[in-house]
Short mmCIF file of C-alpha atoms in Angstrom, two decimals:
data_model
loop_
_atom_site.label_atom_id
_atom_site.label_comp_id
_atom_site.label_asym_id
_atom_site.label_seq_id
_atom_site.Cartn_x
_atom_site.Cartn_y
_atom_site.Cartn_z
CA UNK A 1 -12.39 4.57 -26.01
CA UNK A 2 -10.89 1.78 -24.32
CA UNK A 3 -12.81 -1.41 -23.82
CA UNK A 4 -10.78 -3.34 -21.15
CA UNK A 5 -9.91 -2.20 -17.90
CA UNK A 6 -7.15 -3.65 -15.20
CA UNK A 7 -7.66 -3.10 -11.74
CA UNK A 8 -5.15 -3.92 -8.84
CA UNK A 9 -7.06 -5.16 -5.60
CA UNK A 10 -6.72 -4.21 -2.06
CA UNK A 11 -9.17 -6.44 -0.20
CA UNK A 12 -8.50 -8.38 2.89
CA UNK A 13 -8.85 -11.85 1.77
CA UNK A 14 -11.97 -12.53 3.88
CA UNK A 15 -14.04 -9.50 2.86
CA UNK A 16 -15.57 -11.25 0.04
CA UNK A 17 -18.88 -9.01 0.51
CA UNK A 18 -16.58 -5.94 -0.04
CA UNK A 19 -15.52 -7.50 -3.38
CA UNK A 20 -19.22 -8.00 -4.10
CA UNK A 21 -20.20 -4.52 -3.63
CA UNK A 22 -16.93 -3.28 -5.78
CA UNK A 23 -18.21 -5.33 -8.36
CA UNK A 24 -21.70 -4.00 -8.43
CA UNK A 25 -20.25 -0.47 -8.53
CA UNK A 26 -18.26 -1.25 -11.61
CA UNK A 27 -21.02 -2.83 -13.13
CA UNK A 28 -23.11 0.39 -12.63
CA UNK A 29 -20.26 1.99 -14.47
CA UNK A 30 -20.14 -0.25 -17.46
CA UNK A 31 -17.49 -2.63 -16.48
CA UNK A 32 -17.99 -6.38 -16.26
CA UNK A 33 -15.58 -8.69 -14.36
CA UNK A 34 -13.84 -10.77 -17.08
CA UNK A 35 -10.84 -12.15 -15.60
CA UNK A 36 -9.49 -12.95 -12.33
CA UNK A 37 -5.52 -13.38 -11.54
CA UNK A 38 -3.21 -13.03 -8.79
CA UNK A 39 -2.01 -9.42 -9.83
CA UNK A 40 -5.44 -8.20 -10.17
CA UNK A 41 -8.94 -8.27 -12.12
CA UNK A 42 -9.78 -7.77 -15.80
CA UNK A 43 -12.89 -6.02 -16.88
CA UNK A 44 -14.64 -5.50 -20.30
CA UNK A 45 -16.96 -2.68 -21.35
CA UNK A 46 -20.41 -3.00 -21.39
CA UNK A 47 -23.62 -0.84 -20.89
CA UNK A 48 -23.97 0.23 -17.78
CA UNK A 49 -26.22 -2.14 -15.68
CA UNK A 50 -27.89 -2.84 -12.35
CA UNK A 51 -26.69 -6.19 -11.19
CA UNK A 52 -26.01 -8.24 -7.98
CA UNK A 53 -22.68 -9.86 -7.31
CA UNK A 54 -21.47 -12.36 -5.08
CA UNK A 55 -18.11 -13.88 -4.14
CA UNK A 56 -17.56 -17.06 -2.91
CA UNK A 57 -14.55 -19.16 -1.65
CA UNK A 58 -14.20 -22.92 -1.93
CA UNK A 59 -10.69 -24.33 -0.96
CA UNK A 60 -11.33 -27.89 -2.70
CA UNK A 61 -10.81 -25.92 -5.89
CA UNK A 62 -7.27 -25.03 -7.03
CA UNK A 63 -5.76 -22.41 -9.26
CA UNK A 64 -3.39 -25.03 -10.62
CA UNK A 65 -6.24 -27.12 -12.09
CA UNK A 66 -5.81 -27.23 -15.92
CA UNK A 67 -9.57 -27.01 -16.33
CA UNK A 68 -12.62 -26.59 -14.36
CA UNK A 69 -12.87 -29.95 -11.79
CA UNK A 70 -16.25 -31.85 -11.70
CA UNK A 71 -16.84 -30.55 -8.35
CA UNK A 72 -16.56 -27.01 -9.78
CA UNK A 73 -18.68 -27.62 -12.43
CA UNK A 74 -21.41 -29.06 -10.22
CA UNK A 75 -21.10 -26.22 -7.78
CA UNK A 76 -21.66 -23.37 -10.65
CA UNK A 77 -24.51 -25.67 -12.10
CA UNK A 78 -26.10 -25.31 -8.80
CA UNK A 79 -25.73 -21.53 -8.77
CA UNK A 80 -26.92 -21.45 -11.86
CA UNK A 81 -30.16 -23.33 -11.08
CA UNK A 82 -30.46 -20.32 -8.29
CA UNK A 83 -30.50 -17.61 -10.82
CA UNK A 84 -26.39 -16.72 -10.79
CA UNK A 85 -24.14 -16.49 -13.51
CA UNK A 86 -20.44 -17.04 -13.80
CA UNK A 87 -18.35 -13.97 -14.04
CA UNK A 88 -14.90 -15.00 -13.47
CA UNK A 89 -13.07 -17.51 -11.44
CA UNK A 90 -9.53 -18.04 -9.81
CA UNK A 91 -9.24 -21.44 -8.57
CA UNK A 92 -11.36 -21.37 -5.09
CA UNK A 93 -12.26 -17.53 -5.58
CA UNK A 94 -15.55 -17.42 -7.53
CA UNK A 95 -17.56 -14.73 -8.51
CA UNK A 96 -21.42 -14.62 -9.53
CA UNK A 97 -23.87 -12.23 -10.77
CA UNK A 98 -27.32 -11.80 -11.36
CA UNK A 99 -30.22 -9.33 -12.71
CA UNK A 100 -32.68 -10.91 -10.26
CA UNK A 101 -33.37 -8.77 -7.28
CA UNK A 102 -35.12 -11.79 -5.50
CA UNK A 103 -32.32 -14.57 -5.99
CA UNK A 104 -31.51 -16.54 -3.19
CA UNK A 105 -28.06 -15.97 -1.69
CA UNK A 106 -25.55 -18.40 -2.29
CA UNK A 107 -23.78 -18.34 1.09
CA UNK A 108 -26.49 -19.02 3.81
CA UNK A 109 -24.64 -20.50 6.88
CA UNK A 110 -22.51 -18.00 8.81
CA UNK A 111 -21.08 -21.05 10.71
CA UNK A 112 -19.92 -22.50 7.26
CA UNK A 113 -18.82 -19.63 5.86
CA UNK A 114 -16.44 -18.80 9.32
CA UNK A 115 -14.89 -22.12 8.76
CA UNK A 116 -13.94 -21.59 5.27
CA UNK A 117 -12.46 -18.27 6.28
CA UNK A 118 -10.46 -19.88 9.23
CA UNK A 119 -8.94 -22.53 6.68
CA UNK A 120 -8.17 -19.70 4.37
CA UNK A 121 -6.45 -17.60 6.93
CA UNK A 122 -4.05 -20.71 7.99
CA UNK A 123 -2.69 -20.44 4.51
CA UNK A 124 -2.91 -16.74 3.90
CA UNK A 125 -1.76 -15.14 6.83
CA UNK A 126 1.33 -17.21 7.26
CA UNK A 127 3.42 -14.94 5.36
CA UNK A 128 1.89 -12.06 7.07
CA UNK A 129 2.85 -13.37 10.39
CA UNK A 130 6.40 -14.28 9.29
CA UNK A 131 7.02 -10.68 7.99
CA UNK A 132 5.63 -9.03 11.39
CA UNK A 133 8.14 -11.05 13.00
CA UNK A 134 10.85 -9.89 10.68
CA UNK A 135 9.82 -6.53 10.57
CA UNK A 136 9.43 -6.34 14.14
CA UNK A 137 13.26 -7.54 14.36
CA UNK A 138 14.24 -4.95 11.49
CA UNK A 139 12.47 -2.11 13.66
CA UNK A 140 14.63 -3.02 16.82
CA UNK A 141 18.13 -3.27 14.84
CA UNK A 142 17.08 0.03 13.11
CA UNK A 143 16.28 1.69 16.44
CA UNK A 144 19.53 0.71 17.95
CA UNK A 145 21.44 1.91 14.49
CA UNK A 146 19.46 5.14 15.37
CA UNK A 147 20.55 5.61 18.79
CA UNK A 148 24.22 4.46 18.59
CA UNK A 149 25.14 5.05 15.09
CA UNK A 150 22.79 7.50 13.59
CA UNK A 151 25.15 9.05 11.08
CA UNK A 152 25.73 6.07 9.24
CA UNK A 153 22.11 4.99 9.14
CA UNK A 154 20.85 8.70 8.04
CA UNK A 155 23.45 9.11 5.55
CA UNK A 156 23.18 6.01 3.90
CA UNK A 157 20.40 6.05 1.18
CA UNK A 158 20.16 2.00 0.85
CA UNK A 159 19.55 2.06 4.67
CA UNK A 160 16.75 4.57 4.51
CA UNK A 161 15.25 2.68 1.65
CA UNK A 162 15.44 -0.59 3.47
CA UNK A 163 14.06 1.21 6.61
CA UNK A 164 10.89 2.52 4.78
CA UNK A 165 10.35 -0.62 3.17
CA UNK A 166 10.38 -2.68 6.68
CA UNK A 167 8.52 0.09 8.45
CA UNK A 168 5.78 -0.15 5.53
CA UNK A 169 5.72 -3.85 5.92
CA UNK A 170 5.39 -3.39 9.78
CA UNK A 171 2.55 -1.04 9.75
CA UNK A 172 0.53 -3.23 6.68
CA UNK A 173 1.25 -6.59 8.45
CA UNK A 174 0.00 -5.34 11.87
CA UNK A 175 -3.14 -3.46 10.39
CA UNK A 176 -3.99 -6.67 8.62
CA UNK A 177 -3.60 -9.00 11.52
CA UNK A 178 -5.33 -6.67 13.95
CA UNK A 179 -8.21 -6.26 11.59
CA UNK A 180 -8.77 -10.02 11.29
CA UNK A 181 -8.31 -11.05 14.82
CA UNK A 182 -10.85 -8.18 15.88
CA UNK A 183 -13.53 -9.35 12.89
CA UNK A 184 -12.69 -13.01 13.63
CA UNK A 185 -13.67 -12.46 17.32
CA UNK A 186 -16.99 -10.86 16.66
CA UNK A 187 -17.80 -13.05 13.54
CA UNK A 188 -17.86 -16.03 15.94
CA UNK A 189 -20.27 -14.56 18.37
CA UNK A 190 -22.54 -13.36 15.30
CA UNK A 191 -22.34 -16.84 13.79
CA UNK A 192 -23.70 -18.13 16.89
CA UNK A 193 -26.46 -16.11 16.55
CA UNK A 194 -27.00 -16.93 12.76
CA UNK A 195 -25.58 -13.83 11.50
CA UNK A 196 -22.91 -12.84 9.16
CA UNK A 197 -20.89 -10.05 10.43
CA UNK A 198 -19.82 -7.30 7.90
CA UNK A 199 -15.96 -6.74 7.26
CA UNK A 200 -14.56 -3.40 7.99
CA UNK A 201 -12.33 -2.64 4.70
CA UNK A 202 -8.98 -0.75 5.26
CA UNK A 203 -8.30 -0.81 1.54
CA UNK A 204 -7.90 3.04 1.34
CA UNK A 205 -5.51 2.96 4.16
CA UNK A 206 -3.36 0.24 2.21
CA UNK A 207 -3.40 2.25 -1.14
CA UNK A 208 -2.42 5.87 0.94
CA UNK A 209 0.45 3.54 2.72
CA UNK A 210 1.75 2.54 -0.63
CA UNK A 211 1.58 5.76 -2.15
CA UNK A 212 3.33 7.25 0.77
CA UNK A 213 5.78 5.00 0.50
CA UNK A 214 6.47 5.41 -3.20
CA UNK A 215 6.50 9.10 -2.39
CA UNK A 216 9.32 8.82 -0.01
CA UNK A 217 11.12 6.67 -2.13
CA UNK A 218 11.07 9.34 -4.91
CA UNK A 219 12.05 12.10 -2.23
CA UNK A 220 15.20 9.66 -1.34
CA UNK A 221 16.33 8.60 -4.82
CA UNK A 222 15.92 12.45 -6.20
CA UNK A 223 18.37 13.79 -3.49
CA UNK A 224 20.97 11.57 -4.89
CA UNK A 225 23.10 11.96 -8.01
CA UNK A 226 22.10 10.04 -10.97
CA UNK A 227 23.95 6.90 -10.16
CA UNK A 228 21.91 6.13 -7.38
CA UNK A 229 19.00 6.55 -9.23
CA UNK A 230 19.92 4.02 -11.79
CA UNK A 231 20.95 1.67 -9.17
CA UNK A 232 17.37 1.66 -7.44
CA UNK A 233 15.62 1.79 -10.29
CA UNK A 234 17.78 -1.36 -11.39
CA UNK A 235 16.86 -3.16 -8.14
CA UNK A 236 13.15 -2.39 -8.49
CA UNK A 237 13.30 -3.65 -12.11
CA UNK A 238 14.96 -6.60 -10.75
CA UNK A 239 11.86 -7.65 -8.78
CA UNK A 240 9.51 -8.03 -11.92
CA UNK A 241 11.03 -11.57 -12.76
CA UNK A 242 10.05 -12.83 -9.32
CA UNK A 243 6.21 -12.16 -10.19
CA UNK A 244 6.26 -12.45 -13.69
CA UNK A 245 8.32 -15.87 -14.20
CA UNK A 246 6.27 -18.08 -12.02
CA UNK A 247 2.86 -16.50 -13.37
CA UNK A 248 4.35 -17.29 -16.95
CA UNK A 249 5.20 -20.78 -16.13
CA UNK A 250 1.73 -21.29 -14.31
CA UNK A 251 0.03 -19.95 -17.20
CA UNK A 252 1.78 -22.27 -19.92
CA UNK A 253 1.72 -25.64 -17.85
CA UNK A 254 -2.23 -24.69 -17.38
CA UNK A 255 -2.81 -24.35 -20.93
CA UNK A 256 -0.94 -27.51 -21.78
CA UNK A 257 -2.96 -29.41 -19.28
CA UNK A 258 -0.19 -30.20 -16.77
CA UNK A 259 -1.95 -31.54 -13.73
CA UNK A 260 -2.31 -29.63 -10.78
CA UNK A 261 0.33 -31.23 -8.76
CA UNK A 262 3.15 -30.86 -11.66
CA UNK A 263 2.26 -27.02 -12.22
CA UNK A 264 2.51 -26.53 -8.65
CA UNK A 265 5.68 -28.16 -8.44
CA UNK A 266 7.48 -26.10 -11.41
CA UNK A 267 5.74 -23.05 -10.45
CA UNK A 268 7.37 -23.17 -7.19
CA UNK A 269 10.87 -24.14 -8.61
CA UNK A 270 10.52 -21.27 -11.02
CA UNK A 271 9.56 -18.78 -8.32
CA UNK A 272 12.83 -19.83 -6.07
CA UNK A 273 15.17 -19.90 -9.25
CA UNK A 274 13.83 -16.32 -10.12
CA UNK A 275 14.69 -15.25 -6.59
CA UNK A 276 17.94 -16.66 -6.75
CA UNK A 277 18.70 -15.20 -9.93
CA UNK A 278 17.50 -11.56 -9.12
CA UNK A 279 19.62 -11.60 -6.02
CA UNK A 280 22.72 -12.58 -7.76
CA UNK A 281 21.86 -10.04 -10.63
CA UNK A 282 21.42 -7.47 -7.91
CA UNK A 283 24.34 -8.07 -5.74
CA UNK A 284 26.60 -7.59 -9.13
CA UNK A 285 24.80 -4.43 -9.65
CA UNK A 286 25.31 -2.99 -6.31
CA UNK A 287 28.89 -3.97 -6.55
CA UNK A 288 29.79 -2.72 -10.01
CA UNK A 289 28.40 0.68 -8.87
CA UNK A 290 29.61 1.08 -5.29
CA UNK A 291 33.17 0.19 -6.52
CA UNK A 292 32.80 3.09 -9.37
CA UNK A 293 32.89 6.48 -7.30
CA UNK A 294 32.63 8.31 -10.50
CA UNK A 295 29.50 6.83 -11.49
CA UNK A 296 27.96 8.17 -8.35
CA UNK A 297 30.21 11.14 -6.80
CA UNK A 298 30.42 14.55 -8.19
CA UNK A 299 34.11 15.63 -8.87
CA UNK A 300 33.71 18.84 -7.08
CA UNK A 301 32.95 16.66 -3.97
CA UNK A 302 36.34 15.19 -4.07
CA UNK A 303 38.17 18.35 -3.08
CA UNK A 304 39.02 18.75 0.74
CA UNK A 305 37.91 21.90 2.11
CA UNK A 306 40.60 21.98 4.63
CA UNK A 307 44.42 20.68 3.93
CA UNK A 308 47.35 20.56 6.06
CA UNK A 309 48.94 23.34 3.91
CA UNK A 310 45.91 25.72 5.02
CA UNK A 311 47.16 25.34 8.44
CA UNK A 312 51.09 25.16 8.28
CA UNK A 313 51.89 26.91 4.60
CA UNK A 314 53.54 23.74 3.53
CA UNK A 315 53.59 22.21 0.23
CA UNK A 316 50.16 20.85 -0.97
CA UNK A 317 51.26 19.46 -4.31
CA UNK A 318 52.13 16.28 -3.33
CA UNK A 319 49.92 15.90 -0.12
CA UNK A 320 47.59 12.80 0.31
CA UNK A 321 44.13 13.07 0.04
CA UNK A 322 41.58 10.20 0.91
CA UNK A 323 37.85 11.18 0.70
CA UNK A 324 34.60 9.17 1.85
CA UNK A 325 31.30 10.55 1.24
CA UNK A 326 27.74 9.40 1.92
CA UNK A 327 24.70 11.21 1.03
CA UNK A 328 20.87 11.22 1.70
CA UNK A 329 17.92 13.24 1.83
CA UNK A 330 18.45 13.61 5.65
CA UNK A 331 22.09 14.63 5.81
CA UNK A 332 25.57 14.36 4.16
CA UNK A 333 28.38 12.70 5.76
CA UNK A 334 31.91 13.52 4.48
CA UNK A 335 35.11 11.78 6.17
CA UNK A 336 38.55 13.37 5.08
CA UNK A 337 41.94 12.33 5.73
CA UNK A 338 44.48 14.67 4.56
CA UNK A 339 48.26 14.00 5.23
CA UNK A 340 51.30 16.32 4.25
CA UNK A 341 54.35 15.12 2.14
CA UNK A 342 56.56 12.91 4.23
CA UNK A 343 59.88 14.98 3.40
CA UNK A 344 62.01 12.62 5.59
CA UNK A 345 59.49 12.96 8.63
CA UNK A 346 58.84 10.02 10.56
CA UNK A 347 55.53 11.36 11.27
CA UNK A 348 54.30 13.95 8.78
CA UNK A 349 51.22 16.43 9.88
CA UNK A 350 48.14 14.93 9.30
CA UNK A 351 44.39 15.79 9.67
CA UNK A 352 41.26 13.79 9.55
CA UNK A 353 37.85 15.34 9.94
CA UNK A 354 34.21 14.17 9.74
CA UNK A 355 31.69 16.86 8.22
CA UNK A 356 28.08 16.01 8.86
CA UNK A 357 25.66 18.49 7.40
CA UNK A 358 21.91 18.03 8.78
CA UNK A 359 18.78 18.48 6.26
CA UNK A 360 16.45 17.84 8.80
CA UNK A 361 17.28 19.56 12.39
CA UNK A 362 15.42 16.82 14.48
CA UNK A 363 18.37 14.50 14.25
CA UNK A 364 21.07 17.11 15.26
CA UNK A 365 21.54 15.84 18.68
CA UNK A 366 21.79 12.30 17.91
CA UNK A 367 24.48 12.96 15.53
CA UNK A 368 26.16 15.36 18.09
CA UNK A 369 26.22 12.92 20.62
CA UNK A 370 27.64 10.09 18.39
CA UNK A 371 30.43 12.46 17.47
CA UNK A 372 31.12 13.03 21.03
CA UNK A 373 31.18 9.31 22.00
CA UNK A 374 33.85 8.10 19.51
CA UNK A 375 36.25 7.77 22.06
CA UNK A 376 34.02 6.06 24.75
CA UNK A 377 36.42 3.05 24.92
CA UNK A 378 38.62 5.10 26.59
CA UNK A 379 38.62 7.29 29.90
CA UNK A 380 38.30 10.51 27.55
CA UNK A 381 35.35 13.34 27.09
CA UNK A 382 34.60 16.06 25.46
CA UNK A 383 34.61 19.37 27.46
CA UNK A 384 33.32 22.95 26.07
CA UNK A 385 35.88 25.13 24.84
CA UNK A 386 35.66 28.96 23.76
CA UNK A 387 33.74 29.37 20.41
CA UNK A 388 35.97 30.05 17.08
CA UNK A 389 34.88 31.76 13.83
CA UNK A 390 31.30 31.63 13.51
CA UNK A 391 30.69 28.60 15.44
CA UNK A 392 27.77 28.28 17.91
CA UNK A 393 29.50 25.71 20.07
CA UNK A 394 33.19 24.04 20.40
CA UNK A 395 34.10 21.02 22.23
CA UNK A 396 37.91 19.84 23.09
CA UNK A 397 38.34 16.17 23.56
CA UNK A 398 40.28 15.82 26.91
CA UNK A 399 42.13 12.69 28.79
CA UNK A 400 42.90 13.10 32.71
CA UNK A 401 46.21 15.27 32.78
CA UNK A 402 46.62 15.59 29.01
CA UNK A 403 44.94 17.12 26.34
CA UNK A 404 44.55 15.61 22.72
CA UNK A 405 44.00 17.70 19.83
CA UNK A 406 40.72 16.81 18.88
CA UNK A 407 37.78 19.28 18.65
CA UNK A 408 33.94 19.23 17.50
CA UNK A 409 32.77 22.50 15.99
CA UNK A 410 29.08 22.90 15.91
CA UNK A 411 27.26 25.17 13.48
CA UNK A 412 23.24 25.35 13.26
CA UNK A 413 23.06 22.95 10.59
CA UNK A 414 26.59 21.49 10.51
CA UNK A 415 28.83 19.45 13.05
CA UNK A 416 32.71 18.72 12.13
CA UNK A 417 35.20 16.73 14.29
CA UNK A 418 38.72 17.66 13.76
CA UNK A 419 41.49 15.71 14.62
CA UNK A 420 45.35 16.38 14.23
CA UNK A 421 48.63 14.51 15.25
CA UNK A 422 50.05 17.69 16.43
CA UNK A 423 49.00 20.57 18.77
CA UNK A 424 46.85 23.29 17.15
CA UNK A 425 47.54 26.71 17.75
CA UNK A 426 44.59 29.40 18.38
CA UNK A 427 45.34 30.63 15.16
CA UNK A 428 44.96 27.46 13.02
CA UNK A 429 41.83 26.80 15.05
CA UNK A 430 40.16 29.99 13.76
CA UNK A 431 41.31 29.07 10.30
CA UNK A 432 40.02 25.65 10.37
CA UNK A 433 36.79 26.56 12.00
CA UNK A 434 36.40 29.16 8.59
CA UNK A 435 37.46 26.88 6.12
CA UNK A 436 35.00 24.12 7.63
CA UNK A 437 32.24 26.46 8.20
CA UNK A 438 29.03 25.89 5.85
#
């Protein structure tokens, strides 16, 4: 049986009543708060008890103080005289408990409490506002990419992970700021009437959002070969020093009695250094993997399904093949360039084609429109052409008074754009469609 328990908290910074109710439930289950840290709360096992808890916030106390200040000791002594014992404290955040059902509340003035929350909000909500602005800008760029170049966006695992991260941040910060604005507006009216306004907690929503984001991450990474799994696990693991190193430095300096000013300075320097180091190491990891295709590309994926020899019957032994592929949980994007041996010809036969396999049909039209608009800078356009093989639709690219040998083959879950530097016959089109079919 374990005697200690660690719990990550998802409370609004101003939901002190919610924190107190949570601690009362934990005490009834046999867990007493022992320590409060930035990452979560530590509990120790005890006999289940019915206790009252209250959590207060005083911004005159600092988490960087090496020991309790005189003002903090006087405040805690005053609370003890009222029947409240200290359970744990983390700088300005203080948690008290009592077994006395009739003990007077510590916070009695709603106006003073609201003033404290407003000062706390200036420090706490600035990062949320900054993240909200950045996430809105990122959402606008992602929307533009989805409308104009959906294939590149949806086939990139890195882009999808980035999009999910920023969308999660957008939702979380929007909810946080909206609930605080709504509560603060009503709390002013309640304080004028001498009443405290309860806080509507959205802790379950934030937990659900976190679990949903982790689930989507798993689906995206699981759809890739093992190399990408190592890549993203390495990136996620690399984030740990950003949080752990500053916390370690802060704790060491605090135990050594370094003044609050020096502790704060060196903790911030460590945090900045850890961020720069992690970014540098992650960039090195990304480049080392991306520049080594064998690490994340399966060998069979390198074989071109259609070659020049398949259409012309020529020599394939010395043909030049270039392959680029990008795959995600939403779609696979293959780009092939196949060129026959020159044999003294100034312009040997050459094929280039893109294959888009969609796992989510919802994006089919967006991807088809992108391929059809490849030549938008020129006075060209795709026109429907007679279907070949088992295609559902075929489009041919035309210029005024001149036909170009570029075709778009469409199947139910696959789109292929084929380009040749010679005029393809109907028989060659049939062969190409048959070999490129899913």
